[in-house]
Amino acid sequence: NVIVYNMHQKEGGLVTSFMCNIIQAEESCRHLQNHLLDGIPDTVNRSVNLEHDILAVHAYEKGYVKKTLSRQEVVAAVANFIKENPGKKFSKKCDSRVVHQIGKWLIDSEKAILADTWTKESEAHLNQILTSYISKGFLCDIDFEATLRDEDWIKFFLSLGSDGLDQGPRSHGGLSTSALASTRRKRRRNP
C-alpha cells in the first residue's frame, strides 16, 4: 500500500500525526500527545546532531583538540557545552543556489503529488514554510571558520582534557567539561 502523507498539516506535529494517523501506533501516539500537552514541541529534530561532530572534527584539524581525546568524547562535550550555554550559537552560512534548488524541488514535487488540489495558496503556504526554515538556519551549514574564530569556542576546545579532568565535573572560564569526564568514565567501565 502507498499512502500520500501531507507533511504540512497544522495540527500536532509531523511525528505525532504520522504515529497516530498513518501507522496507528497507539502507545507511541499517546506518549507523543502527552509530551505535546507537557509543552514539549514535536518539531524538535530527534536525529543525531551532525553539526557537533563536524565542528569537533574541524576543531581537531585546527589543532584545538588534544590528540588523546576520542571523537565521541569531544562530540559529547560540544553537545554539553551547547546545552549549558543555550545562547551560544554556531555561525551559519547559506548557499543561496542550494536553498533555491531545494525550494524549487519542494514546490515541483508538491505540485506533482497534489496536482488535483494544488492552488496558488498552497504554493504561498509552502514558500512561507521554506522562508521560516531559512530564517532559522535549517537549510544552512555551520560556518566553521567563523565559529572557530570565536574566543569562547577556542577556549572551550583548548580546555578539554586539561589536568584533573577525570576527577569529576570541572569548569574552565565558565565552560563545563563534565560531559567529557562522564564519557571517559563510562568508557573505562565498558571497554
Short mmCIF file of C-alpha atoms in Angstrom, two decimals:
data_model
loop_
_atom_site.label_atom_id
_atom_site.label_comp_id
_atom_site.label_asym_id
_atom_site.label_seq_id
_atom_site.Cartn_x
_atom_site.Cartn_y
_atom_site.Cartn_z
CA ASN A 1 0.00 0.00 0.00
CA VAL A 2 1.07 3.55 -0.71
CA ILE A 3 -0.18 6.43 1.40
CA VAL A 4 0.33 10.06 0.35
CA TYR A 5 1.00 11.94 3.57
CA ASN A 6 0.63 15.72 3.86
CA MET A 7 3.69 16.82 5.84
CA HIS A 8 2.32 20.35 6.20
CA GLN A 9 -0.73 19.70 8.35
CA LYS A 10 -1.34 22.29 11.04
CA GLU A 11 -2.48 20.12 13.96
CA GLY A 12 0.13 18.50 16.19
CA GLY A 13 3.42 17.84 14.51
CA LEU A 14 4.82 15.63 11.82
CA VAL A 15 5.96 12.79 14.07
CA THR A 16 2.84 12.77 16.26
CA SER A 17 0.50 12.94 13.28
CA PHE A 18 2.38 10.17 11.47
CA MET A 19 2.41 7.85 14.50
CA CYS A 20 -1.25 8.50 15.35
CA ASN A 21 -2.85 8.70 11.91
CA ILE A 22 -0.72 6.71 9.47
CA ILE A 23 0.80 3.75 11.30
CA GLN A 24 -1.68 3.99 14.21
CA ALA A 25 0.87 3.11 16.89
CA GLU A 26 -1.39 3.67 19.91
CA GLU A 27 1.23 3.66 22.68
CA SER A 28 3.65 5.88 20.76
CA CYS A 29 0.79 8.18 19.78
CA ARG A 30 -0.36 8.54 23.39
CA HIS A 31 3.22 9.17 24.55
CA LEU A 32 3.81 11.86 21.91
CA GLN A 33 0.44 13.53 22.60
CA ASN A 34 1.27 13.65 26.33
CA HIS A 35 4.60 15.33 25.53
CA LEU A 36 2.76 17.93 23.47
CA LEU A 37 0.43 18.58 26.41
CA ASP A 38 3.51 18.98 28.64
CA GLY A 39 4.77 21.71 26.32
CA ILE A 40 7.49 19.61 24.68
CA PRO A 41 7.44 20.55 20.99
CA ASP A 42 7.05 17.86 18.35
CA THR A 43 9.17 19.89 15.94
CA VAL A 44 12.48 19.12 17.62
CA ASN A 45 14.69 17.08 15.34
CA ARG A 46 15.39 13.91 17.30
CA SER A 47 18.13 12.72 14.98
CA VAL A 48 21.84 12.79 15.77
CA ASN A 49 23.25 16.30 15.52
CA LEU A 50 26.00 16.03 12.93
CA GLU A 51 26.92 19.69 13.39
CA HIS A 52 28.51 18.83 16.73
CA ASP A 53 30.54 16.07 15.13
CA ILE A 54 31.64 18.15 12.16
CA LEU A 55 32.61 21.07 14.41
CA ALA A 56 34.65 18.71 16.60
CA VAL A 57 36.49 17.41 13.52
CA HIS A 58 37.24 20.95 12.29
CA ALA A 59 38.50 21.96 15.75
CA TYR A 60 40.73 18.87 15.80
CA GLU A 61 42.11 19.71 12.35
CA LYS A 62 42.91 23.24 13.53
CA GLY A 63 44.84 21.84 16.50
CA TYR A 64 42.37 22.99 19.20
CA VAL A 65 41.62 19.43 20.40
CA LYS A 66 44.19 17.26 22.15
CA LYS A 67 45.06 14.09 20.22
CA THR A 68 44.46 11.98 23.35
CA LEU A 69 40.72 12.67 23.21
CA SER A 70 38.35 10.48 21.22
CA ARG A 71 35.97 11.91 18.68
CA GLN A 72 32.98 10.71 20.75
CA GLU A 73 34.33 12.45 23.85
CA VAL A 74 34.69 15.76 22.04
CA VAL A 75 31.27 15.49 20.38
CA ALA A 76 29.65 14.77 23.78
CA ALA A 77 31.48 17.76 25.27
CA VAL A 78 30.27 20.02 22.41
CA ALA A 79 26.68 18.85 22.95
CA ASN A 80 27.00 19.53 26.68
CA PHE A 81 28.54 22.97 26.06
CA ILE A 82 25.59 23.91 23.83
CA LYS A 83 23.14 22.58 26.42
CA GLU A 84 24.79 24.55 29.25
CA ASN A 85 25.10 27.72 27.13
CA PRO A 86 21.78 28.00 25.26
CA GLY A 87 22.62 31.45 23.90
CA LYS A 88 25.78 30.13 22.26
CA LYS A 89 25.06 29.55 18.59
CA PHE A 90 27.09 28.44 15.61
CA SER A 91 27.82 30.96 12.89
CA LYS A 92 25.87 29.85 9.81
CA LYS A 93 26.26 30.34 6.09
CA CYS A 94 23.65 29.62 3.46
CA ASP A 95 24.35 28.81 -0.18
CA SER A 96 21.56 30.67 -1.96
CA ARG A 97 21.85 28.41 -5.03
CA VAL A 98 21.31 25.30 -2.92
CA VAL A 99 18.44 26.89 -0.98
CA HIS A 100 16.82 27.98 -4.26
CA GLN A 101 17.21 24.46 -5.70
CA ILE A 102 15.66 22.91 -2.56
CA GLY A 103 12.75 25.35 -2.80
CA LYS A 104 12.21 24.58 -6.49
CA TRP A 105 12.37 20.83 -5.86
CA LEU A 106 9.93 21.16 -2.95
CA ILE A 107 7.38 23.16 -4.96
CA ASP A 108 7.71 20.93 -8.05
CA SER A 109 7.32 17.70 -6.08
CA GLU A 110 4.34 19.00 -4.11
CA LYS A 111 2.67 20.16 -7.33
CA ALA A 112 3.20 16.72 -8.87
CA ILE A 113 1.88 14.84 -5.83
CA LEU A 114 -1.05 17.16 -5.10
CA ALA A 115 -1.89 18.08 -8.71
CA ASP A 116 -5.67 17.87 -8.23
CA THR A 117 -5.74 20.04 -5.12
CA TRP A 118 -2.78 22.39 -5.83
CA THR A 119 -3.56 26.10 -5.62
CA LYS A 120 -1.65 29.39 -5.52
CA GLU A 121 -2.41 29.41 -1.78
CA SER A 122 -0.70 26.01 -1.46
CA GLU A 123 2.39 27.43 -3.11
CA ALA A 124 2.32 30.55 -0.95
CA HIS A 125 2.00 28.42 2.19
CA LEU A 126 4.91 26.22 1.13
CA ASN A 127 7.03 29.30 0.38
CA GLN A 128 6.17 30.61 3.86
CA ILE A 129 7.41 27.38 5.43
CA LEU A 130 10.58 27.47 3.34
CA THR A 131 11.24 31.08 4.35
CA SER A 132 10.81 30.21 8.04
CA TYR A 133 13.29 27.32 7.66
CA ILE A 134 15.81 29.64 6.03
CA SER A 135 15.40 32.27 8.76
CA LYS A 136 16.02 29.61 11.43
CA GLY A 137 19.14 28.38 9.64
CA PHE A 138 17.72 24.91 8.93
CA LEU A 139 18.94 24.92 5.33
CA CYS A 140 22.35 26.37 6.14
CA ASP A 141 25.69 24.93 7.15
CA ILE A 142 27.87 25.87 10.06
CA ASP A 143 30.41 28.50 9.10
CA PHE A 144 33.28 26.59 10.67
CA GLU A 145 35.86 29.29 10.04
CA ALA A 146 33.78 31.96 11.78
CA THR A 147 32.73 29.64 14.62
CA LEU A 148 36.32 28.61 15.30
CA ARG A 149 37.46 32.25 15.39
CA ASP A 150 35.11 32.80 18.36
CA GLU A 151 37.14 33.12 21.59
CA ASP A 152 34.62 31.10 23.64
CA TRP A 153 34.79 28.17 21.25
CA ILE A 154 38.60 28.28 21.14
CA LYS A 155 38.84 28.35 24.96
CA PHE A 156 36.30 25.55 25.19
CA PHE A 157 38.17 23.22 22.85
CA LEU A 158 41.56 24.02 24.36
CA SER A 159 40.21 23.31 27.86
CA LEU A 160 39.12 19.77 27.01
CA GLY A 161 41.37 17.13 28.52
CA SER A 162 43.07 19.53 30.94
CA ASP A 163 44.80 18.06 34.01
CA GLY A 164 42.37 16.97 36.69
CA LEU A 165 39.53 16.44 34.23
CA ASP A 166 38.99 12.85 35.29
CA GLN A 167 38.44 13.86 38.91
CA GLY A 168 34.89 14.95 38.19
CA PRO A 169 32.97 17.82 36.63
CA ARG A 170 35.12 20.87 36.17
CA SER A 171 34.83 24.25 34.59
CA HIS A 172 37.29 26.37 32.67
CA GLY A 173 36.29 30.00 32.33
CA GLY A 174 32.61 29.08 32.77
CA LEU A 175 32.87 26.31 30.17
CA SER A 176 31.98 22.94 31.67
CA THR A 177 33.81 19.81 30.62
CA SER A 178 31.65 17.48 32.71
CA ALA A 179 30.32 15.65 29.63
CA LEU A 180 33.86 14.78 28.61
CA ALA A 181 34.71 13.49 32.10
CA SER A 182 31.49 11.46 32.22
CA THR A 183 32.15 9.93 28.79
CA ARG A 184 35.69 8.95 29.79
CA ARG A 185 34.48 7.27 33.00
CA LYS A 186 31.85 5.28 31.05
CA ARG A 187 34.47 4.16 28.51
CA ARG A 188 36.74 2.87 31.28
CA ARG A 189 33.89 0.85 32.80
CA ASN A 190 32.76 -0.57 29.44
CA PRO A 191 35.88 -1.24 27.36
#
